[in-house]
Coordinates of C-alpha atoms and ligand atoms in Angstrom, one line a residue:
M1 CA 11.6 84.2 -10.4
K2 CA 14.6 82.2 -9.5
L3 CA 14.4 79.0 -7.5
L4 CA 17.1 76.8 -6.0
S5 CA 15.9 73.2 -5.5
V6 CA 18.0 71.2 -3.0
A7 CA 17.8 67.4 -2.7
S8 CA 20.2 64.5 -2.1
E9 CA 18.9 62.5 -5.1
L10 CA 17.9 63.3 -8.6
F11 CA 16.5 61.1 -11.3
P12 CA 18.1 60.1 -13.7
L13 CA 21.5 60.6 -12.1
V14 CA 21.0 59.1 -8.6
K15 CA 17.9 57.4 -7.1
T16 CA 16.9 55.3 -4.2
G17 CA 13.2 56.3 -4.2
G18 CA 10.4 58.7 -5.0
L19 CA 12.4 61.7 -3.8
A20 CA 14.7 61.4 -6.9
D21 CA 11.7 61.2 -9.2
V22 CA 10.3 64.4 -7.8
A23 CA 13.6 66.3 -7.7
G24 CA 14.2 65.3 -11.3
A25 CA 10.8 66.1 -12.7
L26 CA 9.4 69.1 -10.8
P27 CA 12.1 71.5 -11.9
I28 CA 11.4 70.8 -15.5
A29 CA 7.6 71.3 -15.1
L30 CA 8.3 74.6 -13.3
V31 CA 9.9 76.0 -16.4
E32 CA 6.5 76.1 -17.9
E33 CA 5.4 78.3 -15.0
G34 CA 8.1 80.8 -15.9
I35 CA 10.4 79.8 -13.0
E36 CA 14.1 79.6 -13.5
V37 CA 15.2 76.6 -11.5
R38 CA 18.6 75.3 -10.6
S39 CA 19.0 72.1 -8.6
L40 CA 21.8 71.5 -6.1
I41 CA 23.0 67.9 -5.6
P42 CA 26.0 66.2 -4.1
G43 CA 28.8 65.2 -6.5
Y44 CA 28.5 61.4 -6.0
P45 CA 30.5 59.4 -8.5
A46 CA 27.5 58.7 -10.7
V47 CA 26.8 62.5 -10.8
M48 CA 30.4 63.4 -11.6
A49 CA 30.5 60.8 -14.3
A50 CA 27.5 62.4 -16.1
L51 CA 29.0 65.9 -16.2
R52 CA 30.1 67.5 -19.4
D53 CA 31.4 71.0 -19.7
A54 CA 30.9 71.9 -16.0
E55 CA 32.1 75.3 -15.0
T56 CA 33.6 75.9 -11.5
V57 CA 31.6 78.8 -10.0
H58 CA 32.9 78.7 -6.5
H59 CA 35.8 77.2 -4.5
D60 CA 35.9 76.5 -0.8
P61 CA 39.2 75.4 0.6
S62 CA 37.6 73.8 3.6
L63 CA 34.0 72.6 3.7
F64 CA 33.5 70.2 6.7
G65 CA 37.1 68.8 6.5
G66 CA 38.1 69.1 2.9
P67 CA 38.2 71.2 -0.2
A68 CA 35.1 71.6 -2.3
R69 CA 34.1 73.1 -5.6
L70 CA 30.7 74.2 -6.8
L71 CA 30.1 73.3 -10.4
A72 CA 27.4 74.6 -12.7
T73 CA 26.3 72.5 -15.6
Q74 CA 23.4 71.3 -17.7
V75 CA 22.2 67.7 -17.8
G76 CA 19.4 67.2 -20.3
A77 CA 16.7 69.8 -19.3
L78 CA 18.1 70.2 -15.8
S79 CA 20.3 73.1 -14.7
L80 CA 22.5 71.8 -12.0
F81 CA 24.8 73.0 -9.3
V82 CA 27.0 70.0 -8.3
L83 CA 28.8 70.1 -5.0
D84 CA 32.1 68.4 -5.7
A85 CA 33.5 67.5 -2.3
P86 CA 35.4 64.2 -2.7
H87 CA 36.0 63.8 1.0
L88 CA 32.3 63.7 1.5
Y89 CA 30.8 62.2 -1.6
D90 CA 33.4 60.2 -3.6
R91 CA 32.3 56.7 -2.5
S92 CA 29.8 54.2 -3.6
G93 CA 26.5 54.1 -1.7
L94 CA 24.5 57.2 -1.3
Y95 CA 23.7 56.9 2.4
A96 CA 25.4 53.7 3.5
G97 CA 28.5 51.6 2.8
P98 CA 29.1 47.9 3.5
A99 CA 29.2 48.5 7.3
G100 CA 25.9 50.5 7.4
D101 CA 25.1 54.2 7.3
W102 CA 28.2 56.4 6.7
A103 CA 29.3 57.8 10.1
D104 CA 29.8 61.2 8.6
N105 CA 26.3 61.6 7.1
P106 CA 25.6 64.5 9.4
F107 CA 28.5 66.4 7.8
R108 CA 27.8 65.1 4.3
F109 CA 24.3 66.6 4.3
A110 CA 25.1 69.6 6.5
A111 CA 27.5 70.5 3.7
L112 CA 24.7 70.3 1.1
S113 CA 22.5 72.5 3.2
R114 CA 25.3 74.9 4.1
V115 CA 26.1 75.6 0.4
A116 CA 22.4 75.9 -0.4
A117 CA 22.1 78.6 2.3
Q118 CA 25.2 80.4 1.0
I119 CA 23.9 80.5 -2.5
G120 CA 20.7 81.9 -1.0
Q121 CA 22.8 84.6 0.8
G122 CA 24.3 85.7 -2.5
M123 CA 27.5 83.7 -2.7
L124 CA 27.3 83.7 -6.5
T125 CA 26.3 87.3 -7.1
H126 CA 29.9 88.4 -7.5
G127 CA 31.2 85.8 -9.9
T128 CA 30.6 85.0 -13.5
M129 CA 27.3 83.4 -12.7
A130 CA 25.7 86.3 -10.9
W131 CA 22.8 84.1 -9.7
R132 CA 20.8 84.4 -6.5
P133 CA 17.5 82.6 -5.8
D134 CA 14.3 84.3 -4.7
V135 CA 13.2 81.0 -3.1
I136 CA 14.9 77.9 -1.9
H137 CA 13.0 74.6 -2.0
A138 CA 14.7 72.0 0.2
H139 CA 13.6 68.4 0.2
D140 CA 13.7 65.9 3.1
W141 CA 16.1 65.7 6.1
Q142 CA 19.3 65.8 4.0
A143 CA 18.5 69.4 3.0
G144 CA 16.8 70.2 6.4
L145 CA 19.5 72.5 7.8
T146 CA 19.3 74.9 4.8
A147 CA 16.6 77.1 6.4
A148 CA 18.1 76.7 9.8
Y149 CA 21.5 78.1 8.6
L150 CA 19.6 81.0 6.9
H151 CA 17.7 81.7 10.1
F152 CA 20.6 81.6 12.5
D153 CA 22.9 83.5 10.2
G154 CA 20.4 86.3 10.1
G155 CA 20.6 88.9 7.3
P156 CA 18.7 89.0 4.0
R157 CA 17.6 85.7 2.8
P158 CA 15.3 84.1 0.1
G159 CA 11.9 82.6 1.0
T160 CA 12.1 78.9 2.1
V161 CA 9.9 75.9 1.3
F162 CA 10.6 72.6 2.8
T163 CA 9.0 69.4 1.5
I164 CA 8.6 66.2 3.6
H165 CA 8.7 63.2 1.4
N166 CA 8.7 60.7 4.3
L167 CA 8.4 61.6 8.0
A168 CA 10.0 58.3 8.9
F169 CA 13.5 59.5 7.9
Q170 CA 14.3 62.3 10.4
G171 CA 18.1 62.7 10.3
Q172 CA 18.6 62.7 14.1
V173 CA 22.2 63.4 15.1
P174 CA 23.9 63.8 18.5
A175 CA 23.5 67.2 20.1
E176 CA 27.3 67.4 20.7
L177 CA 27.8 67.9 17.0
L178 CA 26.2 71.4 17.2
P179 CA 29.4 73.5 17.0
A180 CA 31.0 71.2 14.4
L181 CA 27.9 71.7 12.2
G182 CA 28.4 75.4 12.5
L183 CA 25.3 76.2 14.4
P184 CA 25.2 78.6 17.4
H185 CA 24.5 77.4 20.9
R186 CA 21.1 79.0 20.9
A187 CA 20.0 76.8 18.0
L188 CA 19.8 73.8 20.3
D189 CA 16.4 74.7 21.5
M190 CA 12.8 73.5 21.1
H191 CA 12.5 76.7 19.0
G192 CA 15.4 75.7 16.8
V193 CA 17.0 72.4 15.7
E194 CA 16.7 70.5 18.9
H195 CA 14.5 67.4 18.7
Y196 CA 14.1 65.0 21.7
G197 CA 17.5 66.0 23.0
A198 CA 19.3 65.5 19.7
I199 CA 19.6 67.6 16.6
G200 CA 16.8 66.8 14.1
F201 CA 17.6 67.8 10.5
L202 CA 14.0 67.1 9.4
K203 CA 12.7 69.0 12.4
A204 CA 15.0 71.9 11.7
G205 CA 13.6 72.1 8.1
I206 CA 10.0 72.1 9.3
W207 CA 10.7 74.6 12.1
A208 CA 12.7 77.1 10.2
S209 CA 11.0 77.2 6.8
D210 CA 8.4 79.8 5.6
R211 CA 6.2 77.0 4.2
V212 CA 6.1 73.3 4.6
T213 CA 4.6 70.9 2.1
T214 CA 4.2 67.2 1.9
V215 CA 3.4 65.0 -1.0
S216 CA -0.3 64.5 -0.7
P217 CA -3.2 66.2 1.1
S218 CA -4.2 63.1 3.1
Y219 CA -0.6 62.6 4.4
A220 CA -0.6 66.3 5.4
E221 CA -3.5 65.5 7.6
E222 CA -2.2 62.1 8.9
I223 CA 1.1 63.6 10.1
R224 CA -0.7 66.2 12.2
T225 CA -2.1 63.3 14.3
E226 CA -0.3 61.5 17.2
A227 CA -0.7 58.2 15.3
G228 CA 0.9 59.4 12.1
G229 CA 3.1 62.3 13.4
M230 CA 6.2 60.2 14.5
G231 CA 6.9 62.7 17.3
L232 CA 6.6 65.7 15.1
D233 CA 2.8 66.1 15.1
G234 CA 2.8 68.8 17.7
L235 CA 5.1 71.0 15.7
L236 CA 3.2 70.1 12.5
R237 CA -0.1 71.0 14.0
S238 CA 1.3 74.3 15.1
L239 CA 2.0 75.3 11.5
G240 CA -1.7 75.5 10.7
G241 CA -2.1 76.7 7.1
R242 CA 1.7 76.9 6.5
L243 CA 1.6 73.1 6.1
T244 CA -0.1 71.9 2.9
G245 CA -0.2 68.7 0.8
I246 CA 0.5 68.7 -2.9
L247 CA 0.1 65.4 -4.7
N248 CA 3.1 64.4 -6.7
G249 CA 2.9 63.8 -10.4
I250 CA 5.0 61.4 -12.5
D251 CA 7.3 62.1 -15.4
T252 CA 4.9 61.3 -18.3
T253 CA 7.7 61.3 -20.8
V254 CA 9.6 58.6 -18.9
W255 CA 6.3 56.8 -18.0
N256 CA 4.4 56.8 -21.3
P257 CA 3.1 53.4 -22.4
A258 CA 2.8 54.7 -26.0
T259 CA 6.5 55.4 -26.4
D260 CA 8.2 53.5 -23.6
P261 CA 11.4 51.9 -25.1
R262 CA 11.7 49.5 -22.1
L263 CA 8.4 47.8 -23.0
P264 CA 8.4 44.8 -25.5
A265 CA 5.0 46.2 -26.8
R266 CA 3.6 49.7 -26.6
F267 CA 0.0 50.6 -26.1
N268 CA -2.4 53.4 -25.2
A269 CA -5.7 53.9 -23.5
D270 CA -7.7 53.5 -26.7
D271 CA -6.1 50.2 -27.5
P272 CA -4.4 48.4 -24.6
T273 CA -4.5 45.0 -26.3
A274 CA -0.7 44.9 -26.7
R275 CA -0.4 44.6 -22.9
A276 CA -1.0 40.9 -23.5
I277 CA 2.5 40.7 -25.1
N278 CA 4.1 42.4 -22.1
K279 CA 2.2 40.1 -19.8
A280 CA 3.5 37.0 -21.5
R281 CA 7.0 38.4 -21.4
L282 CA 6.7 39.2 -17.7
Q283 CA 5.4 35.8 -17.0
A284 CA 8.2 34.2 -18.8
R285 CA 10.8 36.4 -17.2
L286 CA 9.6 35.5 -13.7
G287 CA 9.1 31.8 -14.4
L288 CA 5.3 32.1 -14.1
A289 CA 2.9 30.0 -16.2
T290 CA 2.3 31.9 -19.4
D291 CA -1.5 32.0 -19.3
P292 CA -3.3 35.2 -20.6
A293 CA -6.4 34.3 -18.6
T294 CA -4.7 34.3 -15.2
P295 CA -5.0 37.5 -13.3
L296 CA -1.4 38.7 -12.7
F297 CA -0.8 40.8 -9.6
G298 CA 2.4 42.8 -9.6
V299 CA 4.5 44.5 -6.8
I300 CA 7.3 47.1 -7.3
S301 CA 8.6 48.1 -3.9
R302 CA 11.3 49.0 -1.5
L303 CA 11.2 46.2 1.0
S304 CA 10.5 47.7 4.4
W305 CA 7.9 47.4 7.1
Q306 CA 6.2 50.5 5.7
K307 CA 5.4 48.8 2.5
G308 CA 3.3 46.0 4.1
M309 CA 4.8 43.0 2.3
D310 CA 4.0 40.8 5.3
L311 CA 0.3 41.6 4.8
L312 CA 0.6 40.5 1.2
Q313 CA 2.4 37.3 2.3
A314 CA -0.5 36.6 4.7
A315 CA -3.0 37.1 1.9
L316 CA -1.1 35.1 -0.7
P317 CA -2.8 31.8 -0.2
L318 CA -6.2 33.5 -0.9
L319 CA -4.7 35.2 -4.0
L320 CA -3.5 31.9 -5.3
K321 CA -6.6 30.0 -4.4
G322 CA -8.6 32.6 -6.4
G323 CA -6.4 31.7 -9.4
G324 CA -4.0 34.7 -9.3
Q325 CA -0.3 34.9 -9.9
L326 CA 2.1 37.3 -8.2
A327 CA 5.2 39.0 -9.7
I328 CA 7.4 40.8 -7.2
L329 CA 10.2 43.3 -7.9
G330 CA 11.8 44.5 -4.7
A331 CA 14.9 45.4 -2.8
G332 CA 15.7 46.2 0.8
D333 CA 15.2 44.4 4.1
A334 CA 17.0 41.0 4.1
A335 CA 14.3 39.2 6.1
I336 CA 11.6 40.3 3.7
Q337 CA 13.7 39.3 0.7
A338 CA 14.1 35.8 2.3
D339 CA 10.3 35.5 2.8
I340 CA 9.8 36.4 -0.9
T341 CA 12.4 33.9 -2.0
A342 CA 10.7 31.2 0.1
A343 CA 7.3 32.0 -1.4
S344 CA 8.5 31.8 -4.9
R345 CA 10.1 28.3 -4.1
Q346 CA 6.9 27.2 -2.4
Y347 CA 4.7 28.2 -5.3
P348 CA 6.7 27.7 -8.5
G349 CA 5.0 29.0 -11.6
R350 CA 2.6 31.1 -9.5
V351 CA 4.8 33.4 -7.5
G352 CA 7.9 34.9 -9.2
A353 CA 10.4 37.4 -7.8
I354 CA 13.3 39.6 -8.8
L355 CA 15.2 40.9 -5.9
G356 CA 17.2 44.0 -6.7
Y357 CA 16.7 47.3 -8.3
D358 CA 15.7 47.0 -12.0
E359 CA 14.1 49.8 -14.1
D360 CA 13.4 47.5 -17.0
V361 CA 11.5 45.0 -14.9
A362 CA 9.6 47.9 -13.2
H363 CA 8.4 49.1 -16.6
L364 CA 7.6 45.5 -17.6
I365 CA 5.4 45.0 -14.5
Q366 CA 3.6 48.2 -15.1
G367 CA 3.0 47.4 -18.7
G368 CA 2.2 43.7 -18.3
A369 CA 0.6 43.0 -14.9
D370 CA -3.2 43.2 -14.6
A371 CA -3.1 44.8 -11.1
L372 CA -0.5 46.5 -9.0
V373 CA -0.7 45.8 -5.2
V374 CA 0.5 48.6 -2.8
P375 CA -0.4 47.5 0.7
S376 CA 1.6 50.3 2.5
R377 CA 1.0 50.9 6.2
F378 CA 1.6 54.6 5.5
E379 CA 2.4 56.2 2.1
P380 CA 3.3 59.9 1.8
C381 CA 2.4 59.9 -1.9
G382 CA 3.5 56.7 -3.6
L383 CA 4.5 56.8 -7.2
T384 CA 4.1 53.2 -8.3
Q385 CA 0.3 53.5 -8.2
L386 CA 0.4 56.6 -10.4
C387 CA 2.5 54.8 -13.0
A388 CA 0.2 51.8 -12.7
L389 CA -2.8 54.0 -13.4
R390 CA -1.2 55.3 -16.5
Y391 CA -0.1 51.9 -17.7
G392 CA -3.4 50.1 -17.1
A393 CA -2.2 47.9 -14.2
V394 CA -5.3 48.4 -11.9
P395 CA -3.9 49.6 -8.5
L396 CA -5.0 47.8 -5.4
V397 CA -3.9 50.0 -2.5
S398 CA -4.3 50.6 1.2
R399 CA -6.4 53.7 1.9
V400 CA -3.6 55.9 3.3
G401 CA -1.8 59.0 2.3
G402 CA -1.3 59.6 -1.4
L403 CA -2.7 56.2 -2.2
Q404 CA -6.1 57.4 -0.8
D405 CA -5.8 60.6 -2.8
S406 CA -4.9 59.0 -6.2
V407 CA -7.1 55.9 -6.5
I408 CA -10.9 55.9 -6.7
D409 CA -12.2 52.7 -5.1
A410 CA -14.4 50.5 -7.3
N411 CA -17.3 50.3 -4.9
E412 CA -20.8 49.9 -6.3
A413 CA -21.4 53.6 -6.4
A414 CA -18.2 54.4 -8.2
L415 CA -18.7 51.6 -10.6
A416 CA -22.3 52.8 -11.3
A417 CA -21.0 56.4 -11.8
G418 CA -18.2 55.0 -14.1
V419 CA -15.4 56.8 -12.1
A420 CA -13.6 53.9 -10.4
T421 CA -9.8 53.6 -11.1
G422 CA -8.7 50.8 -8.7
L423 CA -9.4 49.2 -5.3
Q424 CA -8.7 50.4 -1.8
F425 CA -8.7 48.6 1.5
A426 CA -8.9 49.9 5.1
P427 CA -7.9 49.6 7.8
V428 CA -4.5 48.2 6.7
T429 CA -4.7 44.6 7.7
A430 CA -4.2 41.2 6.0
S431 CA -7.9 40.4 6.2
T432 CA -9.1 43.7 4.5
L433 CA -6.4 43.1 1.9
E434 CA -7.8 39.7 1.3
Q435 CA -11.3 41.2 0.9
A436 CA -9.9 43.6 -1.7
I437 CA -8.2 40.8 -3.6
T438 CA -11.5 38.9 -3.5
R439 CA -13.2 42.0 -5.0
A440 CA -10.5 42.3 -7.6
L441 CA -10.9 38.7 -8.7
A442 CA -14.6 39.2 -9.0
L443 CA -14.1 42.3 -11.1
W444 CA -11.5 40.4 -13.3
A445 CA -14.3 37.9 -14.0
R446 CA -16.3 40.9 -15.5
P447 CA -14.1 42.0 -18.4
D448 CA -16.3 45.0 -19.2
A449 CA -16.1 46.4 -15.7
W450 CA -12.4 45.6 -15.5
Q451 CA -11.6 47.4 -18.7
T452 CA -13.7 50.5 -17.7
I453 CA -11.6 50.7 -14.5
Q454 CA -8.4 50.3 -16.4
R455 CA -9.4 52.9 -19.0
N456 CA -10.5 55.4 -16.3
G457 CA -7.0 55.2 -14.8
M458 CA -5.2 55.4 -18.1
T459 CA -7.0 58.6 -19.2
G460 CA -6.5 60.5 -15.9
D461 CA -4.0 63.3 -15.5
H462 CA -1.0 62.1 -13.6
G463 CA 1.6 64.5 -14.8
W464 CA 3.4 67.4 -13.2
N465 CA 1.6 70.3 -14.7
R466 CA -1.1 70.6 -12.1
P467 CA 1.3 70.2 -9.1
A468 CA 3.8 72.5 -10.6
R469 CA 1.2 75.3 -10.8
R470 CA 0.5 74.8 -7.1
Y471 CA 4.2 75.0 -6.2
A472 CA 4.6 78.0 -8.3
R473 CA 1.8 79.8 -6.5
L474 CA 3.4 78.9 -3.2
Y475 CA 6.8 80.3 -4.2
K476 CA 5.2 83.5 -5.4
E477 CA 3.5 83.9 -2.0
I478 CA 6.8 83.9 -0.1
A479 CA 9.4 85.2 -2.7
Ligands
ADP501 P1 9.4 55.2 -1.9 O1 10.0 56.5 -2.4 O2 8.8 55.1 -0.6 O3 10.4 54.0 -2.2 P2 7.5 55.6 -4.1 O4 6.4 54.8 -4.6 O5 7.2 57.0 -3.8 O6 8.1 54.8 -2.9 O7 8.7 55.6 -5.2 C1 9.3 54.4 -5.6 C2 10.0 54.6 -6.9 O8 11.1 53.7 -7.0 C3 9.1 54.4 -8.1 O9 9.6 55.1 -9.2 C4 9.3 52.9 -8.4 O10 9.1 52.5 -9.7 C5 10.8 52.7 -8.0 N1 11.2 51.4 -7.5 C6 10.9 50.9 -6.3 N2 11.5 49.7 -6.1 C7 12.1 49.4 -7.3 C8 12.9 48.3 -7.8 N3 13.2 47.3 -7.0 N4 13.4 48.4 -9.0 C9 13.1 49.5 -9.8 N5 12.4 50.5 -9.4 C10 11.9 50.5 -8.2

């Protein structure tokens, strides 16, 4: 079977969040399932710079206002189609420039979807490549129009799967753009791409695809409710069994504490003692007192309302009163960044922060912190808690979405059964977070219990094999 994967980000070439991790790792795991995958991504500068020996397999003199080439190439284990359209992608900043979101984002990502649809329609069957997918798997709003183009073009088409990585990013664009996007008048309908009077790229992908998935079973339920559906719950409910949740994995070659080159000291589940070296390095790096006995809580996060940093800020006095330290790595919202800076000034040696995007520090926190706090208000899947499980940083998470599905709370029953892997709190408030921190501090004082929880997490299966099998089954259903 041949599969075309379409996403606007792809690790290790371009990444702003978990979408890139999935788009970079799932195709590789699918090879094991006997699926031939090619991934289509925009030719941003970072992608173009990484190409070696790319072959031009198609040329379009005018794609949304300028010439474009489709390149085929191999980067590591990934087979790529790169859409080289300099008028759309040759600029720094994936989605936004210094003045905010790029004004032509509708066309930048319509172009990605248009070309994906054309490949699905057999655009490459006549050239040297002779390649046509049986299924197209499109990710998030940026690839949302793919299935809509296939639907409104009519004619033979591949099966379509659409994955929602985060319902909060919907790609709403003005209805007037309909003709410029190359969609027919009849597409602007409730049964089409119309969404609350505008054109919804995410809505279009959900409406037009054969199957819709999201990145955890709990999130698949949450988004069917009014509270979690962000205006799309009616449509999502109407999908019935066509909407399912498949929990993400992590790339266990990148995230392997036994071989991780970014860690000062490597370790495994049988002997995690070298974590102490990483912890000391992390404390030093962030200006925290280097004390092995202090429970060190870490955070690795995009800084937005979703991620609940304000809740953690409210719970911070209790965390510190209980003898804890906090190490934060985050980038995003300026107001949240300012709050974090203020906290690290207010509590020198006890709260340390690095503001920005830093893979090395992310690995150091996973390999050195005692616990990883993820207080999200909603979380489709969440990857940081999966990495934390593997690295022995006990996850302390809100009981939502994929956090709920991946962490087993250390309540008395789970402790007695020996299956706990972390701590959960619900509902998502500062006071329930405080209660979880209090429980974590109590467990920290019982080294045997703590180490059992840590070990349970480290020995779990967090890789892509299981999810890849489920995706493969889905593709076969609709191919
Ligand atoms: P989201 O996609 O909502 O941002 P996820 O938990 O699904 O959240 O994925 C976040 C990914 O980005 C993880 O791989 C995490 O390690 C990484 N990450 C987040 N913030 C940073 C940062 N400031 N520096 C380095 N890596 C980060």
